[in-house]
Amino acid sequence: MFQSLTSLPPDPILGLTAAFRQDTNPNKVDLGIGVYKDEKGNTPVMKAVKQAEEAILDSQLTKAYLGPMGSPEFNNAVTNLILGKDLADNIGGRRVTIQTPGGCGGLRIAAEFIYTANANATIWVSDPTWANHKPLIGSAGLKFKSYPYYDYATNSVNFEGMIEALKNASRDDVVLLHGCCHNPSGADLSMEQWQVIKNTALNQGFTVFVDLAYQGMGTGLNEDVYGVRLLAESLPELVVVSSCSKNFGLYRERTGAVTLICESEKACNASSTLLASAARSNYSMPPDHGAAIVQLILNSPELYSIWEDELTEVRNRINSLRFKFAEKLNASTIPKDFSFIKNEKGMFSFLGANTNEIQELISNYGIYLVNSSRINVASINDSNIDYLIESITEVLRK
Ligand code: LMR
């Protein structure tokens, strides 16, 4: 049965990590996968997470099953984090949250839910979007269309193009937006642009689906969900998939959620059974550990304050790296203005290198970046920045 199988090409992001590990170049730098690294190049366990883990170790009495929806305390805490408590309370019984194995598990469950609601639904994704969006969502059976998002010539959001395209989306369609820290471009929507999107969704009647993987990594915990909250209070329906991988540093613990807002409580109750059934038929129940940590942090004022401070430190460091990196590139002999990198948000920006230049950076300099030229700014530090600038200059100034 397996004799005729041939190997798949490496994953565009994870394949880079594997290649990076095998590279013997002592100066190598991994600008590929979106994982935060500190000045020493480590991805540390946050202090608040460590303290929560110790408390769980001391107090946990059972490892019995959680159930397909996961922990109700986690689901409430995460909903409050995303929507803010007042809005979450206002929406009341029109919303439901299910704990999922990471944001990826959430995207897949949300896609299956949408497919059950309307097997003809088309999902509109940004061009470009995260390399795993289509595999994750498409495997649930949904079709895709794309809307223009990033203008490579001006290094900014092509908002006019985006809205023109979305005027062709209809009631049977779902529009996938990045809540903040757009992956892969780092170019986010302004408050005014979110307002226009809200009005377009109301006029066209499409359903909005927000992927929120970086809350707190861009401008702030509240600022980064301006768009999500606006849509949640204005639209009859909304799907939000959130991840705790980045903002809690819980990558391997697979901690995420789907939050659904429906037009009525009745629809919400029915939807909740479909979400549970999608979980049950995929993995039965989500893992507990990461969610137990998050729920403890979000429900303890003391741990929350430690976590918030750490997250602020992470965000400030990324933003200062953006500044430093862009300044140094601007001071180099590459004939290009890199100032846009300073204003983009989250971990990613496009370097603007072509395929040959990317290959040269990888093969000759051990500098690994995704083939769209996406770089993870959070991998830069004082020890590698000059090497990066010199190497990038060598390759890009030609
Ligand atoms: C990324 O975009 O690099 C991260 O979201 C990690 C992943 O799974 O691709």
mmCIF file of C-alpha atoms and ligand atoms in Angstrom:
data_model
loop_
_atom_site.group_PDB
_atom_site.id
_atom_site.type_symbol
_atom_site.label_atom_id
_atom_site.label_comp_id
_atom_site.label_asym_id
_atom_site.label_seq_id
_atom_site.Cartn_x
_atom_site.Cartn_y
_atom_site.Cartn_z
ATOM 1 C CA MET A 1 0.000 0.000 0.000
ATOM 2 C CA PHE A 2 2.798 2.423 0.815
ATOM 3 C CA GLN A 3 5.186 1.354 -1.946
ATOM 4 C CA SER A 4 4.135 4.002 -4.461
ATOM 5 C CA LEU A 5 4.352 6.956 -2.095
ATOM 6 C CA THR A 6 6.803 9.758 -2.829
ATOM 7 C CA SER A 7 8.123 12.295 -0.331
ATOM 8 C CA LEU A 8 6.512 15.694 -0.014
ATOM 9 C CA PRO A 9 8.644 18.835 -0.338
ATOM 10 C CA PRO A 10 9.723 20.329 3.021
ATOM 11 C CA ASP A 11 7.257 22.653 4.781
ATOM 12 C CA PRO A 12 8.101 26.259 3.749
ATOM 13 C CA ILE A 13 8.638 27.328 7.383
ATOM 14 C CA LEU A 14 9.404 24.169 9.390
ATOM 15 C CA GLY A 15 11.718 22.886 6.646
ATOM 16 C CA LEU A 16 13.936 25.935 7.226
ATOM 17 C CA THR A 17 14.277 25.127 10.928
ATOM 18 C CA ALA A 18 15.447 21.603 10.042
ATOM 19 C CA ALA A 19 17.947 22.920 7.471
ATOM 20 C CA PHE A 20 19.189 25.549 9.947
ATOM 21 C CA ARG A 21 19.872 22.884 12.591
ATOM 22 C CA GLN A 22 22.067 20.955 10.156
ATOM 23 C CA ASP A 23 24.063 23.985 9.004
ATOM 24 C CA THR A 24 27.589 23.971 10.498
ATOM 25 C CA ASN A 25 28.247 27.687 9.787
ATOM 26 C CA PRO A 26 29.188 29.165 13.217
ATOM 27 C CA ASN A 27 27.633 32.517 12.253
ATOM 28 C CA LYS A 28 24.294 31.096 11.136
ATOM 29 C CA VAL A 29 21.121 33.038 12.013
ATOM 30 C CA ASP A 30 17.576 31.661 11.898
ATOM 31 C CA LEU A 31 15.234 34.410 10.702
ATOM 32 C CA GLY A 32 12.683 31.770 9.693
ATOM 33 C CA ILE A 33 10.139 30.405 12.125
ATOM 34 C CA GLY A 34 8.108 32.887 14.192
ATOM 35 C CA VAL A 35 9.455 32.224 17.651
ATOM 36 C CA TYR A 36 10.540 35.008 20.019
ATOM 37 C CA LYS A 37 14.195 34.959 21.084
ATOM 38 C CA ASP A 38 15.862 37.021 23.780
ATOM 39 C CA GLU A 39 19.201 38.830 23.520
ATOM 40 C CA LYS A 40 21.036 35.524 24.126
ATOM 41 C CA GLY A 41 19.105 33.785 21.361
ATOM 42 C CA ASN A 42 16.971 31.723 23.769
ATOM 43 C CA THR A 43 13.203 31.325 23.813
ATOM 44 C CA PRO A 44 12.714 31.521 27.583
ATOM 45 C CA VAL A 45 9.812 30.199 29.646
ATOM 46 C CA MET A 46 8.099 33.327 30.991
ATOM 47 C CA LYS A 47 8.367 33.872 34.762
ATOM 48 C CA ALA A 48 4.596 34.021 35.151
ATOM 49 C CA VAL A 49 4.342 30.692 33.313
ATOM 50 C CA LYS A 50 6.945 29.063 35.592
ATOM 51 C CA GLN A 51 5.137 30.286 38.690
ATOM 52 C CA ALA A 52 1.788 29.068 37.377
ATOM 53 C CA GLU A 53 3.328 25.685 36.567
ATOM 54 C CA GLU A 54 4.660 25.344 40.111
ATOM 55 C CA ALA A 55 1.253 26.183 41.546
ATOM 56 C CA ILE A 56 -0.430 23.645 39.249
ATOM 57 C CA LEU A 57 2.075 20.959 40.224
ATOM 58 C CA ASP A 58 1.245 21.562 43.890
ATOM 59 C CA SER A 59 -2.502 21.813 43.590
ATOM 60 C CA GLN A 60 -3.653 19.644 40.692
ATOM 61 C CA LEU A 61 -5.745 16.736 41.946
ATOM 62 C CA THR A 62 -6.697 14.964 38.751
ATOM 63 C CA LYS A 63 -5.728 14.331 35.163
ATOM 64 C CA ALA A 64 -9.241 13.191 34.244
ATOM 65 C CA TYR A 65 -10.609 14.177 30.811
ATOM 66 C CA LEU A 66 -11.563 17.817 30.246
ATOM 67 C CA GLY A 67 -14.244 17.212 27.608
ATOM 68 C CA PRO A 68 -14.219 18.378 23.960
ATOM 69 C CA MET A 69 -14.909 22.050 24.829
ATOM 70 C CA GLY A 70 -11.909 22.162 27.187
ATOM 71 C CA SER A 71 -11.821 24.087 30.448
ATOM 72 C CA PRO A 72 -14.718 26.549 30.982
ATOM 73 C CA GLU A 73 -12.428 28.728 33.169
ATOM 74 C CA PHE A 74 -9.838 28.941 30.384
ATOM 75 C CA ASN A 75 -12.531 29.668 27.810
ATOM 76 C CA ASN A 76 -13.948 32.514 29.920
ATOM 77 C CA ALA A 77 -10.546 33.984 30.714
ATOM 78 C CA VAL A 78 -9.450 33.935 27.071
ATOM 79 C CA THR A 79 -12.735 35.452 25.909
ATOM 80 C CA ASN A 80 -12.283 38.288 28.400
ATOM 81 C CA LEU A 81 -8.710 38.809 27.232
ATOM 82 C CA ILE A 82 -9.788 39.093 23.607
ATOM 83 C CA LEU A 83 -13.037 41.022 23.934
ATOM 84 C CA GLY A 84 -12.561 42.780 27.259
ATOM 85 C CA LYS A 85 -14.903 41.804 30.107
ATOM 86 C CA ASP A 86 -17.570 44.449 29.430
ATOM 87 C CA LEU A 87 -18.033 43.558 25.792
ATOM 88 C CA ALA A 88 -17.909 39.832 26.572
ATOM 89 C CA ASP A 89 -20.662 40.357 29.167
ATOM 90 C CA ASN A 90 -22.737 42.456 26.747
ATOM 91 C CA ILE A 91 -22.584 39.790 24.082
ATOM 92 C CA GLY A 92 -23.570 37.275 26.771
ATOM 93 C CA GLY A 93 -25.218 34.099 25.456
ATOM 94 C CA ARG A 94 -24.520 34.957 21.809
ATOM 95 C CA ARG A 95 -20.934 33.812 22.192
ATOM 96 C CA VAL A 96 -19.188 30.557 22.842
ATOM 97 C CA THR A 97 -15.512 29.633 23.180
ATOM 98 C CA ILE A 98 -13.873 26.253 22.717
ATOM 99 C CA GLN A 99 -10.331 25.473 23.884
ATOM 100 C CA THR A 100 -8.217 24.056 21.063
ATOM 101 C CA PRO A 101 -4.748 22.532 20.567
ATOM 102 C CA GLY A 102 -3.046 25.817 19.657
ATOM 103 C CA GLY A 103 -4.206 28.392 17.143
ATOM 104 C CA CYS A 104 -3.681 25.769 14.415
ATOM 105 C CA GLY A 105 -6.169 23.403 16.056
ATOM 106 C CA GLY A 106 -8.503 26.380 16.336
ATOM 107 C CA LEU A 107 -8.178 27.260 12.651
ATOM 108 C CA ARG A 108 -8.965 23.695 11.679
ATOM 109 C CA ILE A 109 -11.972 23.401 14.028
ATOM 110 C CA ALA A 110 -13.284 26.786 12.863
ATOM 111 C CA ALA A 111 -12.883 25.705 9.222
ATOM 112 C CA GLU A 112 -14.787 22.478 9.853
ATOM 113 C CA PHE A 113 -17.493 24.418 11.650
ATOM 114 C CA ILE A 114 -17.816 26.847 8.734
ATOM 115 C CA TYR A 115 -17.940 23.945 6.279
ATOM 116 C CA THR A 116 -20.770 22.360 8.282
ATOM 117 C CA ALA A 117 -22.644 25.672 8.338
ATOM 118 C CA ASN A 118 -22.185 26.171 4.590
ATOM 119 C CA ALA A 119 -20.281 23.662 2.469
ATOM 120 C CA ASN A 120 -20.263 26.212 -0.391
ATOM 121 C CA ALA A 121 -18.569 28.901 1.653
ATOM 122 C CA THR A 122 -15.517 30.501 0.068
ATOM 123 C CA ILE A 123 -12.793 31.806 2.359
ATOM 124 C CA TRP A 124 -11.110 35.010 1.251
ATOM 125 C CA VAL A 125 -7.498 35.177 2.419
ATOM 126 C CA SER A 126 -5.072 38.047 2.241
ATOM 127 C CA ASP A 127 -2.425 38.018 -0.470
ATOM 128 C CA PRO A 128 0.031 37.217 1.012
ATOM 129 C CA THR A 129 -1.027 35.202 4.042
ATOM 130 C CA TRP A 130 0.578 32.756 6.480
ATOM 131 C CA ALA A 131 1.886 29.739 4.564
ATOM 132 C CA ASN A 132 -0.163 27.303 6.688
ATOM 133 C CA HIS A 133 -3.546 29.027 6.363
ATOM 134 C CA LYS A 134 -4.541 27.306 3.140
ATOM 135 C CA PRO A 135 -3.361 23.801 4.148
ATOM 136 C CA LEU A 136 -5.109 24.047 7.538
ATOM 137 C CA ILE A 137 -8.367 25.563 6.366
ATOM 138 C CA GLY A 138 -8.451 23.916 2.934
ATOM 139 C CA SER A 139 -8.197 20.423 4.408
ATOM 140 C CA ALA A 140 -11.642 20.992 5.928
ATOM 141 C CA GLY A 141 -12.994 21.223 2.360
ATOM 142 C CA LEU A 142 -13.370 24.996 1.979
ATOM 143 C CA LYS A 143 -12.582 26.875 -1.240
ATOM 144 C CA PHE A 144 -10.413 29.990 -1.418
ATOM 145 C CA LYS A 145 -10.275 33.374 -3.046
ATOM 146 C CA SER A 146 -7.715 36.019 -2.229
ATOM 147 C CA TYR A 147 -7.823 39.760 -1.750
ATOM 148 C CA PRO A 148 -4.826 42.055 -2.328
ATOM 149 C CA TYR A 149 -3.245 43.074 0.980
ATOM 150 C CA TYR A 150 0.405 44.050 0.784
ATOM 151 C CA ASP A 151 1.827 46.429 -1.775
ATOM 152 C CA TYR A 152 5.477 45.427 -2.201
ATOM 153 C CA ALA A 153 6.279 48.655 -4.078
ATOM 154 C CA THR A 154 5.253 50.951 -1.236
ATOM 155 C CA ASN A 155 5.690 48.447 1.613
ATOM 156 C CA SER A 156 2.249 49.213 2.963
ATOM 157 C CA VAL A 157 -1.289 47.834 2.984
ATOM 158 C CA ASN A 158 -3.015 48.087 -0.391
ATOM 159 C CA PHE A 159 -6.246 49.052 1.322
ATOM 160 C CA GLU A 160 -7.996 50.322 -1.767
ATOM 161 C CA GLY A 161 -7.320 47.055 -3.572
ATOM 162 C CA MET A 162 -8.414 45.082 -0.545
ATOM 163 C CA ILE A 163 -11.776 46.837 -0.205
ATOM 164 C CA GLU A 164 -12.436 46.748 -3.968
ATOM 165 C CA ALA A 165 -11.946 42.968 -3.863
ATOM 166 C CA LEU A 166 -14.052 42.510 -0.724
ATOM 167 C CA LYS A 167 -16.939 44.288 -2.440
ATOM 168 C CA ASN A 168 -17.216 41.049 -4.444
ATOM 169 C CA ALA A 169 -17.584 38.921 -1.310
ATOM 170 C CA SER A 170 -21.155 37.910 -0.514
ATOM 171 C CA ARG A 171 -23.273 36.303 2.192
ATOM 172 C CA ASP A 172 -21.882 32.852 1.372
ATOM 173 C CA ASP A 173 -18.331 34.052 1.908
ATOM 174 C CA VAL A 174 -16.003 34.250 4.864
ATOM 175 C CA VAL A 175 -13.226 36.822 5.010
ATOM 176 C CA LEU A 176 -10.121 35.855 6.970
ATOM 177 C CA LEU A 177 -8.340 38.822 8.571
ATOM 178 C CA HIS A 178 -5.229 38.933 10.733
ATOM 179 C CA GLY A 179 -6.200 40.557 14.050
ATOM 180 C CA CYS A 180 -2.779 42.230 14.417
ATOM 181 C CA CYS A 181 0.877 41.680 13.487
ATOM 182 C CA HIS A 182 0.033 40.456 9.979
ATOM 183 C CA ASN A 183 1.899 37.288 9.127
ATOM 184 C CA PRO A 184 3.994 37.468 6.908
ATOM 185 C CA SER A 185 4.111 41.240 6.225
ATOM 186 C CA GLY A 186 3.916 42.937 9.641
ATOM 187 C CA ALA A 187 1.711 45.599 7.994
ATOM 188 C CA ASP A 188 -1.406 46.183 10.087
ATOM 189 C CA LEU A 189 -4.706 47.919 9.484
ATOM 190 C CA SER A 190 -5.321 51.352 11.023
ATOM 191 C CA MET A 191 -8.361 52.086 13.195
ATOM 192 C CA GLU A 192 -9.994 53.905 10.277
ATOM 193 C CA GLN A 193 -9.381 50.927 8.016
ATOM 194 C CA TRP A 194 -11.003 48.549 10.535
ATOM 195 C CA GLN A 195 -14.051 50.843 10.479
ATOM 196 C CA VAL A 196 -14.243 50.567 6.693
ATOM 197 C CA ILE A 197 -13.939 46.782 6.915
ATOM 198 C CA LYS A 198 -16.753 46.684 9.462
ATOM 199 C CA ASN A 199 -18.989 48.708 7.115
ATOM 200 C CA THR A 200 -18.038 46.564 4.122
ATOM 201 C CA ALA A 201 -18.900 43.398 6.089
ATOM 202 C CA LEU A 202 -22.260 44.887 7.081
ATOM 203 C CA ASN A 203 -23.026 45.974 3.496
ATOM 204 C CA GLN A 204 -21.897 42.775 1.817
ATOM 205 C CA GLY A 205 -23.142 40.403 4.534
ATOM 206 C CA PHE A 206 -20.024 38.230 4.584
ATOM 207 C CA THR A 207 -18.819 36.593 7.793
ATOM 208 C CA VAL A 208 -15.527 37.756 9.259
ATOM 209 C CA PHE A 209 -13.026 35.219 10.588
ATOM 210 C CA VAL A 210 -10.122 36.736 12.537
ATOM 211 C CA ASP A 211 -6.859 34.915 13.172
ATOM 212 C CA LEU A 212 -5.467 36.451 16.361
ATOM 213 C CA ALA A 213 -2.089 34.854 16.983
ATOM 214 C CA TYR A 214 -0.157 37.848 18.322
ATOM 215 C CA GLN A 215 -2.288 39.815 20.802
ATOM 216 C CA GLY A 216 0.086 41.981 22.844
ATOM 217 C CA MET A 217 3.049 41.564 20.506
ATOM 218 C CA GLY A 218 2.343 44.629 18.346
ATOM 219 C CA THR A 219 1.245 47.796 20.163
ATOM 220 C CA GLY A 220 -0.425 46.555 23.355
ATOM 221 C CA LEU A 221 -2.903 44.008 24.718
ATOM 222 C CA ASN A 222 -5.889 46.305 24.116
ATOM 223 C CA GLU A 223 -4.588 48.184 21.075
ATOM 224 C CA ASP A 224 -3.935 44.932 19.188
ATOM 225 C CA VAL A 225 -7.587 43.877 19.446
ATOM 226 C CA TYR A 226 -9.114 47.186 18.398
ATOM 227 C CA GLY A 227 -10.369 45.581 15.175
ATOM 228 C CA VAL A 228 -11.627 42.380 16.794
ATOM 229 C CA ARG A 229 -13.582 44.301 19.427
ATOM 230 C CA LEU A 230 -15.047 46.669 16.854
ATOM 231 C CA LEU A 231 -16.249 43.746 14.741
ATOM 232 C CA ALA A 232 -17.505 41.843 17.802
ATOM 233 C CA GLU A 233 -19.701 44.742 18.887
ATOM 234 C CA SER A 234 -20.952 45.594 15.396
ATOM 235 C CA LEU A 235 -21.412 42.421 13.372
ATOM 236 C CA PRO A 236 -24.089 39.780 13.875
ATOM 237 C CA GLU A 237 -21.561 36.954 13.515
ATOM 238 C CA LEU A 238 -17.839 36.608 14.028
ATOM 239 C CA VAL A 239 -15.252 33.835 14.274
ATOM 240 C CA VAL A 240 -12.041 34.531 16.218
ATOM 241 C CA VAL A 241 -9.228 32.030 16.525
ATOM 242 C CA SER A 242 -6.677 32.962 19.169
ATOM 243 C CA SER A 243 -3.340 31.499 20.126
ATOM 244 C CA CYS A 244 -1.337 31.579 23.372
ATOM 245 C CA SER A 245 1.848 30.368 21.650
ATOM 246 C CA LYS A 246 3.464 33.754 21.242
ATOM 247 C CA ASN A 247 2.069 36.040 23.937
ATOM 248 C CA PHE A 248 2.474 33.411 26.677
ATOM 249 C CA GLY A 249 5.492 31.729 25.036
ATOM 250 C CA LEU A 250 3.607 28.419 25.220
ATOM 251 C CA TYR A 251 4.504 27.243 21.715
ATOM 252 C CA ARG A 252 4.853 23.526 22.411
ATOM 253 C CA GLU A 253 1.948 23.364 24.847
ATOM 254 C CA ARG A 254 -0.553 23.860 22.003
ATOM 255 C CA THR A 255 -2.912 26.324 23.642
ATOM 256 C CA GLY A 256 -5.537 28.214 21.703
ATOM 257 C CA ALA A 257 -9.242 28.824 21.282
ATOM 258 C CA VAL A 258 -12.086 29.506 18.878
ATOM 259 C CA THR A 259 -14.535 32.188 19.964
ATOM 260 C CA LEU A 260 -17.748 32.379 18.034
ATOM 261 C CA ILE A 261 -20.322 35.155 18.075
ATOM 262 C CA CYS A 262 -23.726 34.254 16.640
ATOM 263 C CA GLU A 263 -26.804 36.236 15.733
ATOM 264 C CA SER A 264 -28.904 34.607 18.480
ATOM 265 C CA GLU A 265 -28.458 32.483 21.593
ATOM 266 C CA LYS A 266 -30.280 29.677 19.838
ATOM 267 C CA ALA A 267 -27.762 29.682 16.972
ATOM 268 C CA CYS A 268 -24.961 29.877 19.517
ATOM 269 C CA ASN A 269 -26.202 26.818 21.411
ATOM 270 C CA ALA A 270 -26.448 24.831 18.196
ATOM 271 C CA SER A 271 -23.005 26.060 17.064
ATOM 272 C CA SER A 272 -21.492 25.009 20.345
ATOM 273 C CA THR A 273 -22.565 21.384 19.748
ATOM 274 C CA LEU A 274 -21.004 21.512 16.276
ATOM 275 C CA LEU A 275 -17.726 22.853 17.642
ATOM 276 C CA ALA A 276 -17.663 20.097 20.265
ATOM 277 C CA SER A 277 -18.401 17.498 17.623
ATOM 278 C CA ALA A 278 -15.614 18.823 15.365
ATOM 279 C CA ALA A 279 -13.183 18.499 18.287
ATOM 280 C CA ARG A 280 -14.437 15.035 19.212
ATOM 281 C CA SER A 281 -14.030 13.717 15.684
ATOM 282 C CA ASN A 282 -10.522 15.189 15.321
ATOM 283 C CA TYR A 283 -8.675 14.769 18.610
ATOM 284 C CA SER A 284 -11.518 14.232 21.088
ATOM 285 C CA MET A 285 -10.301 16.742 23.684
ATOM 286 C CA PRO A 286 -7.649 19.445 23.883
ATOM 287 C CA PRO A 287 -4.476 19.071 25.999
ATOM 288 C CA ASP A 288 -4.692 20.641 29.443
ATOM 289 C CA HIS A 289 -1.325 21.936 30.615
ATOM 290 C CA GLY A 290 -0.975 25.162 28.614
ATOM 291 C CA ALA A 291 -4.604 26.123 29.169
ATOM 292 C CA ALA A 292 -4.284 25.478 32.917
ATOM 293 C CA ILE A 293 -1.302 27.861 32.998
ATOM 294 C CA VAL A 294 -3.088 30.565 31.016
ATOM 295 C CA GLN A 295 -6.248 30.377 33.080
ATOM 296 C CA LEU A 296 -4.249 30.702 36.282
ATOM 297 C CA ILE A 297 -2.287 33.693 34.988
ATOM 298 C CA LEU A 298 -5.355 35.469 33.662
ATOM 299 C CA ASN A 299 -7.330 34.876 36.862
ATOM 300 C CA SER A 300 -4.588 35.847 39.333
ATOM 301 C CA PRO A 301 -3.919 39.614 39.605
ATOM 302 C CA GLU A 302 -0.374 38.927 40.806
ATOM 303 C CA LEU A 303 0.560 36.536 37.980
ATOM 304 C CA TYR A 304 -1.255 38.716 35.457
ATOM 305 C CA SER A 305 0.850 41.697 36.381
ATOM 306 C CA ILE A 306 4.109 39.698 36.096
ATOM 307 C CA TRP A 307 2.996 38.353 32.700
ATOM 308 C CA GLU A 308 1.899 41.767 31.432
ATOM 309 C CA ASP A 309 5.294 43.252 32.350
ATOM 310 C CA GLU A 310 7.140 40.429 30.609
ATOM 311 C CA LEU A 311 4.989 40.765 27.507
ATOM 312 C CA THR A 312 5.629 44.515 27.468
ATOM 313 C CA GLU A 313 9.353 43.818 27.638
ATOM 314 C CA VAL A 314 9.111 41.383 24.717
ATOM 315 C CA ARG A 315 7.098 43.848 22.635
ATOM 316 C CA ASN A 316 9.411 46.755 23.407
ATOM 317 C CA ARG A 317 12.441 44.673 22.534
ATOM 318 C CA ILE A 318 10.978 43.670 19.166
ATOM 319 C CA ASN A 319 10.079 47.281 18.405
ATOM 320 C CA SER A 320 13.539 48.515 19.314
ATOM 321 C CA LEU A 321 15.091 45.774 17.154
ATOM 322 C CA ARG A 322 12.917 46.924 14.274
ATOM 323 C CA PHE A 323 14.254 50.436 14.720
ATOM 324 C CA LYS A 324 17.894 49.412 15.007
ATOM 325 C CA PHE A 325 17.755 46.987 12.086
ATOM 326 C CA ALA A 326 16.057 49.507 9.781
ATOM 327 C CA GLU A 327 18.504 52.277 10.739
ATOM 328 C CA LYS A 328 21.500 50.060 10.051
ATOM 329 C CA LEU A 329 20.072 48.905 6.719
ATOM 330 C CA ASN A 330 19.397 52.517 5.766
ATOM 331 C CA ALA A 331 22.990 53.393 6.635
ATOM 332 C CA SER A 332 24.304 50.567 4.416
ATOM 333 C CA THR A 333 25.049 50.796 0.700
ATOM 334 C CA ILE A 334 21.821 49.047 -0.308
ATOM 335 C CA PRO A 335 19.911 51.560 -2.444
ATOM 336 C CA LYS A 336 16.577 51.137 -0.660
ATOM 337 C CA ASP A 337 14.665 52.785 2.174
ATOM 338 C CA PHE A 338 13.964 50.235 4.894
ATOM 339 C CA SER A 339 12.152 52.650 7.225
ATOM 340 C CA PHE A 340 8.908 50.699 6.758
ATOM 341 C CA ILE A 341 10.346 47.972 9.028
ATOM 342 C CA LYS A 342 10.219 50.431 11.953
ATOM 343 C CA ASN A 343 6.470 50.883 11.658
ATOM 344 C CA GLU A 344 5.435 47.305 11.043
ATOM 345 C CA LYS A 345 4.189 45.186 13.926
ATOM 346 C CA GLY A 346 4.936 41.854 15.516
ATOM 347 C CA MET A 347 7.698 39.486 14.523
ATOM 348 C CA PHE A 348 7.668 39.735 10.748
ATOM 349 C CA SER A 349 8.599 42.012 7.874
ATOM 350 C CA PHE A 350 9.624 41.410 4.276
ATOM 351 C CA LEU A 351 13.277 42.002 3.537
ATOM 352 C CA GLY A 352 12.483 42.411 -0.160
ATOM 353 C CA ALA A 353 15.065 39.888 -1.395
ATOM 354 C CA ASN A 354 14.354 37.803 -4.499
ATOM 355 C CA THR A 355 14.567 34.000 -4.672
ATOM 356 C CA ASN A 356 18.212 33.973 -5.796
ATOM 357 C CA GLU A 357 19.222 36.432 -3.107
ATOM 358 C CA ILE A 358 17.415 34.368 -0.454
ATOM 359 C CA GLN A 359 19.233 31.239 -1.641
ATOM 360 C CA GLU A 360 22.545 33.086 -1.513
ATOM 361 C CA LEU A 361 21.856 34.302 2.030
ATOM 362 C CA ILE A 362 21.082 30.751 3.109
ATOM 363 C CA SER A 363 23.860 28.910 1.274
ATOM 364 C CA ASN A 364 26.721 31.392 1.576
ATOM 365 C CA TYR A 365 25.955 33.151 4.846
ATOM 366 C CA GLY A 366 23.812 30.715 6.886
ATOM 367 C CA ILE A 367 21.059 33.345 7.119
ATOM 368 C CA TYR A 368 17.736 31.527 6.934
ATOM 369 C CA LEU A 369 14.564 33.306 5.835
ATOM 370 C CA VAL A 370 11.261 32.153 4.354
ATOM 371 C CA ASN A 371 11.076 32.092 0.537
ATOM 372 C CA SER A 372 8.702 35.067 0.532
ATOM 373 C CA SER A 373 11.658 37.009 2.082
ATOM 374 C CA ARG A 374 9.809 37.133 5.425
ATOM 375 C CA ILE A 375 12.211 37.649 8.308
ATOM 376 C CA ASN A 376 11.597 37.139 12.011
ATOM 377 C CA VAL A 377 12.847 40.378 13.530
ATOM 378 C CA ALA A 378 12.738 38.778 16.998
ATOM 379 C CA SER A 379 15.754 36.622 16.084
ATOM 380 C CA ILE A 380 18.048 39.647 15.790
ATOM 381 C CA ASN A 381 20.367 40.510 18.687
ATOM 382 C CA ASP A 382 23.464 42.573 19.386
ATOM 383 C CA SER A 383 25.744 39.635 18.589
ATOM 384 C CA ASN A 384 24.321 38.917 15.137
ATOM 385 C CA ILE A 385 23.066 42.296 13.889
ATOM 386 C CA ASP A 386 26.338 43.448 12.322
ATOM 387 C CA TYR A 387 26.896 40.101 10.629
ATOM 388 C CA LEU A 388 23.331 40.274 9.308
ATOM 389 C CA ILE A 389 23.728 43.792 7.967
ATOM 390 C CA GLU A 390 27.109 43.030 6.318
ATOM 391 C CA SER A 391 25.819 39.831 4.710
ATOM 392 C CA ILE A 392 22.518 41.314 3.559
ATOM 393 C CA THR A 393 24.415 44.292 2.130
ATOM 394 C CA GLU A 394 26.771 41.978 0.209
ATOM 395 C CA VAL A 395 23.811 40.192 -1.340
ATOM 396 C CA LEU A 396 21.307 43.005 -1.887
ATOM 397 C CA ARG A 397 23.521 45.835 -3.101
ATOM 398 C CA LYS A 398 24.379 44.019 -6.353
HETATM 399 C C1 LMR B 1 5.326 31.142 11.795
HETATM 400 O O1 LMR B 1 4.594 31.729 10.995
HETATM 401 O O2 LMR B 1 6.541 31.044 11.629
HETATM 402 C C2 LMR B 1 4.723 30.565 13.047
HETATM 403 O O3 LMR B 1 3.365 30.818 13.077
HETATM 404 C C3 LMR B 1 5.063 29.135 13.248
HETATM 405 C C4 LMR B 1 4.449 28.201 12.254
HETATM 406 O O4 LMR B 1 3.877 27.203 12.692
HETATM 407 O O5 LMR B 1 4.541 28.421 11.040
#
